Amino acid sequence: LSGSCLQVPCNFSAKTSASFTGKNFGVWIKSDSRFKEFPENVIFNSSGSTKTYPLEITGNLERQNCTTVFQNLTSEHSDVYFFRIEHTQTKSQVRNFELLNKICETPDSPWSPSINVPSDLKEHQSVTVTCSAFTPCPHSPPQLTWNLQQDSLRQTEKNTDGTFTTKIQETITLSDTHDGYNIRCSARYPVTGGNKTAETEVTLSVS
């Protein structure tokens, strides 16, 4: 999302058994991994030698975690990215480990939230309604609001693939007045200079 941050879950492994204790440097490369032929494609080196993109490696490289947060993304950042780890045991010995391909696509419109309602709704039945939204940056989650109870607890959860989802839930007891009722949920994403909002609506059918 243009103007927002994006946390990229990232892990790496060595092609051969190796220890990652000591000094490690993480390098991000765009477009083409052949950085020797295209040195201008190196956009970040945690050694401090290069930082042309607003990003930070938040993972612990010693634990083979290269999770990275990109800040203030724009459509110009849409590209294919590669990660390279350099482990230095001495000043003259540098071992390079496998590359991880990451694709960063930056849409201009916010992601629409999803509303989950059980099927086959019956009058007098208690049901839990959930509104959830993709969360590109867990430390800056979207604000979710809906036309149900306004103080619903917001939770941000980590998915199995390392991405995050923010959700709110509300349990309601259905009555005949809920038949044809429209539930609307909005996700407001913080971006540079303000916010961007997307809304989703579903209609209840109660029998």
Coordinates of C-alpha atoms in Angstrom, one line a residue:
L1 CA 0.0 0.0 0.0
S2 CA 1.6 3.3 -1.1
G3 CA 2.8 5.3 1.9
S4 CA 2.6 2.4 4.3
C5 CA 5.2 0.1 5.8
L6 CA 5.6 -3.6 4.9
Q7 CA 7.1 -6.3 7.1
V8 CA 8.6 -9.1 5.0
P9 CA 9.0 -12.4 6.8
C10 CA 12.3 -13.9 5.9
N11 CA 14.5 -16.8 7.0
F12 CA 17.6 -18.3 5.4
S13 CA 19.6 -21.5 5.5
A14 CA 23.2 -22.4 4.5
K15 CA 23.8 -24.8 1.6
T16 CA 26.4 -26.4 3.9
S17 CA 26.5 -26.7 7.7
A18 CA 27.8 -23.4 9.1
S19 CA 27.6 -21.4 12.3
F20 CA 26.1 -17.9 12.1
T21 CA 27.6 -16.7 15.4
G22 CA 29.8 -13.6 15.0
K23 CA 29.4 -10.7 12.6
N24 CA 26.7 -11.1 9.9
F25 CA 25.7 -8.6 7.3
G26 CA 22.4 -8.7 5.4
V27 CA 22.2 -7.4 1.9
W28 CA 19.0 -6.6 -0.1
I29 CA 19.2 -6.6 -3.9
K30 CA 16.5 -5.6 -6.3
S31 CA 15.6 -6.8 -9.9
D32 CA 18.6 -9.1 -10.5
S33 CA 20.7 -11.0 -7.9
R34 CA 23.9 -10.7 -9.9
F35 CA 25.1 -7.7 -7.8
K36 CA 28.7 -7.9 -9.1
E37 CA 27.4 -7.2 -12.7
F38 CA 24.8 -4.7 -11.4
P39 CA 26.2 -3.1 -8.3
E40 CA 23.5 -0.3 -8.5
N41 CA 20.9 -3.0 -7.6
V42 CA 22.2 -3.3 -4.1
I43 CA 19.7 -1.2 -2.1
F44 CA 20.7 -2.1 1.5
N45 CA 23.7 -3.5 3.4
S46 CA 23.5 -3.8 7.1
S47 CA 27.2 -3.1 7.4
G48 CA 26.2 0.5 6.7
S49 CA 27.9 0.7 3.3
T50 CA 24.6 1.0 1.4
K51 CA 21.2 2.3 2.3
T52 CA 19.2 3.7 -0.7
Y53 CA 15.9 2.3 0.4
P54 CA 14.0 3.0 3.7
L55 CA 14.2 -0.4 5.3
E56 CA 15.5 -2.1 8.4
I57 CA 16.4 -5.7 9.1
T58 CA 14.5 -6.5 12.4
G59 CA 15.3 -10.2 12.5
N60 CA 18.3 -11.7 14.3
L61 CA 20.7 -12.8 11.6
E62 CA 22.5 -15.1 14.0
R63 CA 19.3 -17.1 14.3
Q64 CA 18.9 -17.1 10.5
N65 CA 16.1 -14.6 10.7
C66 CA 16.2 -11.9 8.1
T67 CA 12.8 -10.4 8.6
T68 CA 12.8 -6.9 7.2
V69 CA 10.5 -3.8 7.5
F70 CA 10.2 -1.6 4.4
Q71 CA 9.0 2.0 5.2
N72 CA 7.1 4.5 3.2
L73 CA 6.5 2.3 0.1
T74 CA 5.4 3.7 -3.2
S75 CA 4.5 2.1 -6.5
E76 CA 8.1 2.8 -7.6
H77 CA 9.2 0.1 -5.1
S78 CA 7.3 -2.6 -6.9
D79 CA 10.0 -5.1 -7.9
V80 CA 11.6 -8.5 -7.3
Y81 CA 13.9 -8.5 -4.3
F82 CA 16.7 -10.9 -3.3
F83 CA 18.3 -11.3 0.1
R84 CA 22.0 -12.2 0.6
I85 CA 23.7 -13.0 3.9
E86 CA 27.4 -12.4 4.4
H87 CA 29.1 -14.0 7.3
T88 CA 32.6 -12.7 8.2
Q89 CA 34.9 -14.8 10.4
T90 CA 38.0 -12.8 9.4
K91 CA 38.4 -9.6 7.4
S92 CA 39.5 -11.7 4.4
Q93 CA 37.0 -14.6 4.6
V94 CA 33.4 -14.0 3.6
R95 CA 31.0 -16.8 3.0
N96 CA 27.8 -16.3 1.0
F97 CA 24.7 -18.2 1.6
E98 CA 21.6 -18.9 -0.5
L99 CA 19.4 -16.2 -1.9
L100 CA 15.8 -15.8 -1.0
N101 CA 13.5 -14.3 -3.6
K102 CA 11.0 -11.8 -2.3
I103 CA 8.4 -10.0 -4.4
C104 CA 7.1 -6.6 -3.3
E105 CA 4.0 -5.3 -5.0
T106 CA 2.8 -1.9 -3.9
P107 CA -0.9 -1.2 -4.6
D108 CA -2.3 2.3 -4.5
S109 CA -5.6 1.2 -2.9
P110 CA -6.0 -0.3 0.6
W111 CA -6.9 -4.0 1.1
S112 CA -10.7 -4.5 1.7
P113 CA -11.5 -6.2 5.0
S114 CA -13.4 -9.5 5.1
I115 CA -16.5 -10.2 7.2
N116 CA -17.1 -13.7 8.3
V117 CA -20.6 -14.7 9.3
P118 CA -21.8 -18.3 9.9
S119 CA -24.1 -19.8 7.3
D120 CA -27.7 -20.8 7.9
L121 CA -28.6 -18.1 10.4
K122 CA -31.6 -18.8 12.7
E123 CA -33.7 -16.5 14.9
H124 CA -32.6 -16.6 18.6
Q125 CA -29.3 -18.1 17.6
S126 CA -26.1 -16.6 19.0
V127 CA -23.4 -16.1 16.4
T128 CA -19.9 -14.6 16.3
V129 CA -19.2 -12.2 13.5
T130 CA -15.6 -11.4 12.6
C131 CA -14.1 -8.6 10.5
S132 CA -10.5 -9.2 9.5
A133 CA -7.9 -7.3 7.5
F134 CA -4.5 -8.0 6.0
T135 CA -1.8 -6.3 8.1
P136 CA 1.3 -5.4 6.2
C137 CA 3.1 -4.1 9.3
P138 CA 2.1 -5.6 12.7
H139 CA 3.5 -2.6 14.7
S140 CA 1.2 -0.3 12.7
P141 CA -2.0 -2.3 12.2
P142 CA -5.2 -1.0 10.5
Q143 CA -7.9 0.5 12.6
L144 CA -11.1 -1.6 12.2
T145 CA -14.5 -0.2 12.9
W146 CA -18.0 -1.4 12.1
N147 CA -21.7 -0.7 12.8
L148 CA -21.9 -3.3 15.5
Q149 CA -20.5 -2.6 19.0
Q150 CA -17.9 0.1 18.7
D151 CA -15.6 -1.0 21.5
S152 CA -14.8 -4.4 20.0
L153 CA -11.4 -5.6 21.0
R154 CA -8.8 -5.4 18.2
Q155 CA -6.3 -8.3 17.9
T156 CA -3.4 -8.8 15.5
E157 CA -2.4 -12.4 14.9
K158 CA 0.5 -14.0 13.2
N159 CA -0.4 -16.4 10.3
T160 CA 1.4 -19.6 9.6
D161 CA 3.2 -18.0 6.6
G162 CA 4.6 -15.3 8.7
T163 CA 2.2 -12.6 7.6
F164 CA -0.3 -10.9 10.0
T165 CA -4.0 -10.3 10.2
T166 CA -5.9 -7.8 12.4
K167 CA -9.5 -8.7 13.5
I168 CA -12.4 -7.7 15.6
Q169 CA -15.2 -10.0 16.8
E170 CA -18.7 -9.5 18.2
T171 CA -21.2 -12.1 19.3
I172 CA -24.9 -11.2 18.6
T173 CA -28.2 -12.9 19.3
L174 CA -30.2 -13.0 16.2
S175 CA -33.8 -11.7 16.0
D176 CA -36.2 -11.0 13.2
T177 CA -34.9 -7.4 13.0
H178 CA -31.5 -8.8 11.8
D179 CA -33.0 -10.3 8.6
G180 CA -31.8 -8.0 5.9
Y181 CA -29.5 -6.1 8.2
N182 CA -26.3 -4.8 6.6
I183 CA -23.0 -5.2 8.5
R184 CA -20.3 -2.8 7.4
C185 CA -16.7 -2.9 8.4
S186 CA -14.0 -0.4 7.6
A187 CA -10.2 -0.8 7.7
R188 CA -8.3 2.4 8.0
Y189 CA -4.6 2.0 7.2
P190 CA -2.0 4.6 8.4
V191 CA 0.1 5.9 5.6
T192 CA 2.5 8.8 5.1
G193 CA 0.5 12.0 5.4
G194 CA -2.7 10.5 6.6
N195 CA -4.9 7.3 6.2
K196 CA -6.4 5.2 3.5
T197 CA -9.7 3.4 4.1
A198 CA -11.5 0.4 2.5
E199 CA -15.0 -0.9 3.5
T200 CA -16.8 -4.2 3.1
E201 CA -20.5 -4.9 3.6
V202 CA -22.5 -8.1 4.0
T203 CA -26.3 -8.6 4.4
L204 CA -27.7 -11.0 6.9
S205 CA -30.4 -13.5 6.0
V206 CA -32.1 -14.8 9.1
S207 CA -34.8 -17.5 9.0

